[in-house]
Amino acid sequence: ELLSITDEAAVRDKAVESLKKVVNEMSYEDATAHFWALIQRLAGREWFTSRIAACDLLPHCVEKLPIDRQAELMSRYVELCEDSVAMVRRSALRALKDLIAVVQPNNIELLLSLFKSCMEGTDLISLRTLAVENSIALGEKCTSQQFHESVMPVVRSCQQDFSWRVRFTFADNMHTLIGMAQDPDRGELVRMYQEFLGDAEADVRSAAARRLPAVAKAIPDKEW
């Protein structure tokens, strides 16, 4: 626990990886009694490195906890996503894709709403570059209506982002988003992809062009 909150990132990361292995071997009773208490301590400490460690560990104990504790975990996760320190918020968003894979289906709506509000409320490149991987992870779990209402607004925003790095991440992954979307969102994503092919930044155009075969495979009925 002490190593997982150290200032040295390399040491902290190794400690967190070790804790993940520990919880995988714990019984449900021990995880509820001890590991959940550990996360509560980490998330509640003043120093931000402790809260970063909590973000990284949250998804790895969900399946070991009873339903009532999972509800508490989701509340704690919301707090971390709204943390005053950008590095903590980034760690929380980085953990989102792993959390999506293990939470109860009734929590997907909460994660969609949280994701949308986090993306709309920031212009930090370090946070917005995480948008595409979370869009894909959420798209695999949500309904087409949820995709339209919560994921598409984020994609639209990032497609016009001032940072070429953010646009690059989407250009490089549009084939996946197009493949999972339903019309009319699929048609809109195709139009976005075509705009990436003409982006002002050469690296973005290159990423989009590299994915043309994958995009064509995702929509075989479209002529290029």
mmCIF file of C-alpha atoms in Angstrom:
data_model
loop_
_atom_site.group_PDB
_atom_site.id
_atom_site.type_symbol
_atom_site.label_atom_id
_atom_site.label_comp_id
_atom_site.label_asym_id
_atom_site.label_seq_id
_atom_site.Cartn_x
_atom_site.Cartn_y
_atom_site.Cartn_z
ATOM 1 C CA GLU A 1 0.000 0.000 0.000
ATOM 2 C CA LEU A 2 2.774 2.442 0.884
ATOM 3 C CA LEU A 3 4.655 1.708 -2.331
ATOM 4 C CA SER A 4 1.495 2.260 -4.387
ATOM 5 C CA ILE A 5 1.317 5.922 -3.319
ATOM 6 C CA THR A 6 4.964 6.898 -3.741
ATOM 7 C CA ASP A 7 5.898 9.888 -5.899
ATOM 8 C CA GLU A 8 8.067 7.744 -8.175
ATOM 9 C CA ALA A 9 5.749 6.597 -10.972
ATOM 10 C CA ALA A 10 7.747 3.476 -11.862
ATOM 11 C CA VAL A 11 7.636 2.226 -8.271
ATOM 12 C CA ARG A 12 3.963 3.141 -7.919
ATOM 13 C CA ASP A 13 3.015 1.316 -11.105
ATOM 14 C CA LYS A 14 4.852 -1.851 -10.048
ATOM 15 C CA ALA A 15 3.160 -1.779 -6.646
ATOM 16 C CA VAL A 16 -0.264 -1.351 -8.236
ATOM 17 C CA GLU A 17 0.392 -4.261 -10.610
ATOM 18 C CA SER A 18 1.327 -6.422 -7.621
ATOM 19 C CA LEU A 19 -1.871 -5.433 -5.817
ATOM 20 C CA LYS A 20 -3.900 -6.417 -8.881
ATOM 21 C CA LYS A 21 -2.347 -9.889 -8.743
ATOM 22 C CA VAL A 22 -3.084 -10.102 -5.030
ATOM 23 C CA VAL A 23 -6.779 -9.309 -5.384
ATOM 24 C CA ASN A 24 -7.130 -11.883 -8.170
ATOM 25 C CA GLU A 25 -6.071 -14.558 -5.675
ATOM 26 C CA MET A 26 -8.231 -13.318 -2.790
ATOM 27 C CA SER A 27 -11.509 -14.896 -1.775
ATOM 28 C CA TYR A 28 -14.686 -12.867 -2.091
ATOM 29 C CA GLU A 29 -14.826 -12.500 1.686
ATOM 30 C CA ASP A 30 -11.225 -11.289 1.985
ATOM 31 C CA ALA A 31 -11.583 -8.909 -0.946
ATOM 32 C CA THR A 32 -14.681 -7.377 0.630
ATOM 33 C CA ALA A 33 -13.129 -7.141 4.073
ATOM 34 C CA HIS A 34 -9.612 -6.031 3.190
ATOM 35 C CA PHE A 35 -9.119 -4.935 -0.433
ATOM 36 C CA TRP A 36 -12.188 -2.727 -0.488
ATOM 37 C CA ALA A 37 -10.958 -1.069 2.702
ATOM 38 C CA LEU A 38 -7.601 -0.495 0.987
ATOM 39 C CA ILE A 39 -9.275 1.263 -1.956
ATOM 40 C CA GLN A 40 -11.348 3.390 0.401
ATOM 41 C CA ARG A 41 -8.187 4.515 2.165
ATOM 42 C CA LEU A 42 -6.381 5.261 -1.089
ATOM 43 C CA ALA A 43 -9.294 7.194 -2.574
ATOM 44 C CA GLY A 44 -9.792 9.242 0.562
ATOM 45 C CA ARG A 45 -6.234 10.433 1.116
ATOM 46 C CA GLU A 46 -5.194 13.995 0.421
ATOM 47 C CA TRP A 47 -2.095 13.249 -1.663
ATOM 48 C CA PHE A 48 -3.047 12.799 -5.327
ATOM 49 C CA THR A 49 -0.785 9.788 -5.976
ATOM 50 C CA SER A 50 -2.926 7.806 -3.559
ATOM 51 C CA ARG A 51 -6.072 8.630 -5.515
ATOM 52 C CA ILE A 52 -4.319 7.700 -8.773
ATOM 53 C CA ALA A 53 -3.578 4.265 -7.312
ATOM 54 C CA ALA A 54 -7.240 3.919 -6.302
ATOM 55 C CA CYS A 55 -8.311 4.657 -9.899
ATOM 56 C CA ASP A 56 -6.028 1.946 -11.252
ATOM 57 C CA LEU A 57 -7.236 -0.649 -8.747
ATOM 58 C CA LEU A 58 -11.000 -0.028 -8.833
ATOM 59 C CA PRO A 59 -11.843 -2.133 -11.908
ATOM 60 C CA HIS A 60 -9.916 -5.116 -10.585
ATOM 61 C CA CYS A 61 -11.985 -5.661 -7.469
ATOM 62 C CA VAL A 62 -15.503 -5.091 -8.815
ATOM 63 C CA GLU A 63 -16.290 -8.746 -9.453
ATOM 64 C CA LYS A 64 -15.063 -9.689 -5.978
ATOM 65 C CA LEU A 65 -17.534 -7.390 -4.212
ATOM 66 C CA PRO A 66 -21.200 -7.878 -3.320
ATOM 67 C CA ILE A 67 -23.789 -5.684 -5.046
ATOM 68 C CA ASP A 68 -24.053 -3.146 -2.230
ATOM 69 C CA ARG A 69 -20.282 -2.641 -2.208
ATOM 70 C CA GLN A 70 -20.283 -2.294 -5.995
ATOM 71 C CA ALA A 71 -22.744 0.590 -5.632
ATOM 72 C CA GLU A 72 -20.359 2.251 -3.174
ATOM 73 C CA LEU A 73 -17.501 1.669 -5.595
ATOM 74 C CA MET A 74 -19.385 3.423 -8.391
ATOM 75 C CA SER A 75 -20.020 6.406 -6.120
ATOM 76 C CA ARG A 76 -16.334 6.550 -5.281
ATOM 77 C CA TYR A 77 -15.456 6.330 -8.978
ATOM 78 C CA VAL A 78 -17.706 9.303 -9.750
ATOM 79 C CA GLU A 79 -15.838 11.320 -7.122
ATOM 80 C CA LEU A 80 -12.490 10.414 -8.691
ATOM 81 C CA CYS A 81 -13.702 11.447 -12.145
ATOM 82 C CA GLU A 82 -14.594 14.834 -10.693
ATOM 83 C CA ASP A 83 -11.339 15.226 -8.743
ATOM 84 C CA SER A 84 -9.717 18.672 -8.652
ATOM 85 C CA VAL A 85 -6.381 17.249 -9.852
ATOM 86 C CA ALA A 86 -6.174 16.619 -13.610
ATOM 87 C CA MET A 87 -3.819 13.643 -13.191
ATOM 88 C CA VAL A 88 -6.393 11.895 -11.014
ATOM 89 C CA ARG A 89 -9.177 12.582 -13.519
ATOM 90 C CA ARG A 90 -6.964 11.193 -16.285
ATOM 91 C CA SER A 91 -6.307 8.032 -14.281
ATOM 92 C CA ALA A 92 -10.036 7.656 -13.640
ATOM 93 C CA LEU A 93 -10.841 7.975 -17.354
ATOM 94 C CA ARG A 94 -7.987 5.621 -18.220
ATOM 95 C CA ALA A 95 -9.602 3.023 -15.955
ATOM 96 C CA LEU A 96 -13.043 3.490 -17.540
ATOM 97 C CA LYS A 97 -12.622 0.939 -20.318
ATOM 98 C CA ASP A 98 -11.636 -1.744 -17.781
ATOM 99 C CA LEU A 99 -14.514 -0.783 -15.490
ATOM 100 C CA ILE A 100 -17.019 -1.013 -18.341
ATOM 101 C CA ALA A 101 -16.042 -4.632 -18.894
ATOM 102 C CA VAL A 102 -16.887 -5.761 -15.343
ATOM 103 C CA VAL A 103 -19.719 -3.597 -13.968
ATOM 104 C CA GLN A 104 -23.335 -4.671 -13.780
ATOM 105 C CA PRO A 105 -25.389 -3.761 -16.907
ATOM 106 C CA ASN A 106 -27.493 -1.319 -14.875
ATOM 107 C CA ASN A 107 -24.354 0.807 -14.321
ATOM 108 C CA ILE A 108 -23.636 1.355 -18.030
ATOM 109 C CA GLU A 109 -26.031 4.318 -18.187
ATOM 110 C CA LEU A 110 -24.187 5.973 -15.301
ATOM 111 C CA LEU A 111 -20.823 5.444 -16.999
ATOM 112 C CA LEU A 112 -22.155 6.831 -20.284
ATOM 113 C CA SER A 113 -23.425 9.972 -18.573
ATOM 114 C CA LEU A 114 -20.182 10.341 -16.632
ATOM 115 C CA PHE A 115 -18.074 9.890 -19.764
ATOM 116 C CA LYS A 116 -20.067 12.479 -21.694
ATOM 117 C CA SER A 117 -19.903 15.058 -18.891
ATOM 118 C CA CYS A 118 -16.162 14.494 -18.353
ATOM 119 C CA MET A 119 -15.406 15.019 -22.037
ATOM 120 C CA GLU A 120 -17.655 18.048 -22.400
ATOM 121 C CA GLY A 121 -16.196 19.653 -19.314
ATOM 122 C CA THR A 122 -12.520 19.620 -20.299
ATOM 123 C CA ASP A 123 -10.210 20.966 -22.960
ATOM 124 C CA LEU A 124 -7.172 19.121 -21.580
ATOM 125 C CA ILE A 125 -5.497 17.131 -24.342
ATOM 126 C CA SER A 126 -4.310 14.521 -21.840
ATOM 127 C CA LEU A 127 -7.948 13.694 -21.065
ATOM 128 C CA ARG A 128 -9.399 14.021 -24.561
ATOM 129 C CA THR A 129 -6.882 11.603 -26.066
ATOM 130 C CA LEU A 130 -8.576 8.913 -23.945
ATOM 131 C CA ALA A 131 -11.953 9.581 -25.571
ATOM 132 C CA VAL A 132 -11.633 7.133 -28.442
ATOM 133 C CA GLU A 133 -10.756 4.028 -26.433
ATOM 134 C CA ASN A 134 -13.602 4.755 -24.020
ATOM 135 C CA SER A 135 -16.013 5.466 -26.884
ATOM 136 C CA ILE A 136 -15.221 2.048 -28.313
ATOM 137 C CA ALA A 137 -15.511 0.280 -24.963
ATOM 138 C CA LEU A 138 -18.865 1.918 -24.248
ATOM 139 C CA GLY A 139 -20.066 1.272 -27.795
ATOM 140 C CA GLU A 140 -19.559 -2.443 -27.272
ATOM 141 C CA LYS A 141 -21.828 -2.445 -24.207
ATOM 142 C CA CYS A 142 -24.518 0.160 -24.861
ATOM 143 C CA THR A 143 -27.630 0.209 -27.015
ATOM 144 C CA SER A 144 -27.768 2.079 -30.318
ATOM 145 C CA GLN A 145 -29.880 4.781 -28.652
ATOM 146 C CA GLN A 146 -27.331 5.207 -25.857
ATOM 147 C CA PHE A 147 -24.560 5.323 -28.446
ATOM 148 C CA HIS A 148 -26.386 8.093 -30.297
ATOM 149 C CA GLU A 149 -27.112 10.158 -27.182
ATOM 150 C CA SER A 150 -23.862 9.796 -25.229
ATOM 151 C CA VAL A 151 -21.027 8.594 -27.472
ATOM 152 C CA MET A 152 -21.736 10.482 -30.691
ATOM 153 C CA PRO A 153 -21.599 13.970 -29.101
ATOM 154 C CA VAL A 154 -18.091 13.183 -27.847
ATOM 155 C CA VAL A 155 -17.006 11.866 -31.245
ATOM 156 C CA ARG A 156 -18.344 15.004 -32.974
ATOM 157 C CA SER A 157 -16.446 17.217 -30.564
ATOM 158 C CA CYS A 158 -13.182 15.317 -30.948
ATOM 159 C CA GLN A 159 -13.454 15.217 -34.734
ATOM 160 C CA GLN A 160 -13.214 19.005 -34.673
ATOM 161 C CA ASP A 161 -10.705 19.136 -31.806
ATOM 162 C CA PHE A 162 -8.019 21.833 -31.886
ATOM 163 C CA SER A 163 -5.367 19.223 -31.046
ATOM 164 C CA TRP A 164 -4.173 17.102 -33.950
ATOM 165 C CA ARG A 165 -3.260 14.358 -31.464
ATOM 166 C CA VAL A 166 -6.896 13.981 -30.464
ATOM 167 C CA ARG A 167 -8.007 13.950 -34.113
ATOM 168 C CA PHE A 168 -5.253 11.430 -34.861
ATOM 169 C CA THR A 169 -6.554 8.958 -32.254
ATOM 170 C CA PHE A 170 -10.005 9.080 -33.817
ATOM 171 C CA ALA A 171 -8.766 8.909 -37.407
ATOM 172 C CA ASP A 172 -6.804 5.808 -36.439
ATOM 173 C CA ASN A 173 -9.864 4.122 -34.887
ATOM 174 C CA MET A 174 -12.795 5.255 -37.019
ATOM 175 C CA HIS A 175 -13.067 1.831 -38.649
ATOM 176 C CA THR A 176 -13.960 0.324 -35.267
ATOM 177 C CA LEU A 177 -16.553 2.990 -34.458
ATOM 178 C CA ILE A 178 -18.082 2.713 -37.926
ATOM 179 C CA GLY A 179 -18.262 -1.055 -37.591
ATOM 180 C CA MET A 180 -20.231 -0.941 -34.334
ATOM 181 C CA ALA A 181 -22.567 1.983 -35.146
ATOM 182 C CA GLN A 182 -26.044 1.797 -36.610
ATOM 183 C CA ASP A 183 -27.589 4.224 -39.096
ATOM 184 C CA PRO A 184 -27.897 7.177 -39.040
ATOM 185 C CA ASP A 185 -24.826 7.357 -36.786
ATOM 186 C CA ARG A 186 -22.843 5.110 -39.118
ATOM 187 C CA GLY A 187 -23.418 7.470 -42.044
ATOM 188 C CA GLU A 188 -22.311 10.437 -39.953
ATOM 189 C CA LEU A 189 -19.167 8.594 -38.845
ATOM 190 C CA VAL A 190 -18.319 7.818 -42.467
ATOM 191 C CA ARG A 191 -18.601 11.515 -43.299
ATOM 192 C CA MET A 192 -16.304 12.314 -40.369
ATOM 193 C CA TYR A 193 -13.829 9.759 -41.634
ATOM 194 C CA GLN A 194 -13.857 11.368 -45.066
ATOM 195 C CA GLU A 195 -13.052 14.711 -43.431
ATOM 196 C CA PHE A 196 -10.104 13.108 -41.665
ATOM 197 C CA LEU A 197 -8.774 12.114 -45.096
ATOM 198 C CA GLY A 198 -8.559 15.830 -45.889
ATOM 199 C CA ASP A 199 -7.363 17.011 -42.461
ATOM 200 C CA ALA A 200 -4.908 19.909 -42.308
ATOM 201 C CA GLU A 201 -2.427 17.773 -40.328
ATOM 202 C CA ALA A 202 -0.435 15.264 -42.397
ATOM 203 C CA ASP A 203 -0.259 12.678 -39.598
ATOM 204 C CA VAL A 204 -4.048 12.683 -39.266
ATOM 205 C CA ARG A 205 -4.499 12.228 -43.027
ATOM 206 C CA SER A 206 -1.953 9.413 -42.973
ATOM 207 C CA ALA A 207 -3.718 7.626 -40.104
ATOM 208 C CA ALA A 208 -7.061 7.905 -41.892
ATOM 209 C CA ALA A 209 -5.653 6.662 -45.193
ATOM 210 C CA ARG A 210 -3.988 3.721 -43.468
ATOM 211 C CA ARG A 211 -7.384 2.606 -42.162
ATOM 212 C CA LEU A 212 -9.194 2.817 -45.508
ATOM 213 C CA PRO A 213 -9.197 -0.984 -46.095
ATOM 214 C CA ALA A 214 -10.642 -1.562 -42.615
ATOM 215 C CA VAL A 215 -13.316 1.113 -43.139
ATOM 216 C CA ALA A 216 -14.226 -0.375 -46.527
ATOM 217 C CA LYS A 217 -14.556 -3.809 -44.889
ATOM 218 C CA ALA A 218 -16.827 -2.366 -42.183
ATOM 219 C CA ILE A 219 -19.220 -0.945 -44.816
ATOM 220 C CA PRO A 220 -18.905 -3.212 -47.882
ATOM 221 C CA ASP A 221 -22.047 -1.751 -49.477
ATOM 222 C CA LYS A 222 -20.478 1.704 -49.911
ATOM 223 C CA GLU A 223 -18.626 2.679 -53.065
ATOM 224 C CA TRP A 224 -15.284 4.485 -52.603
#
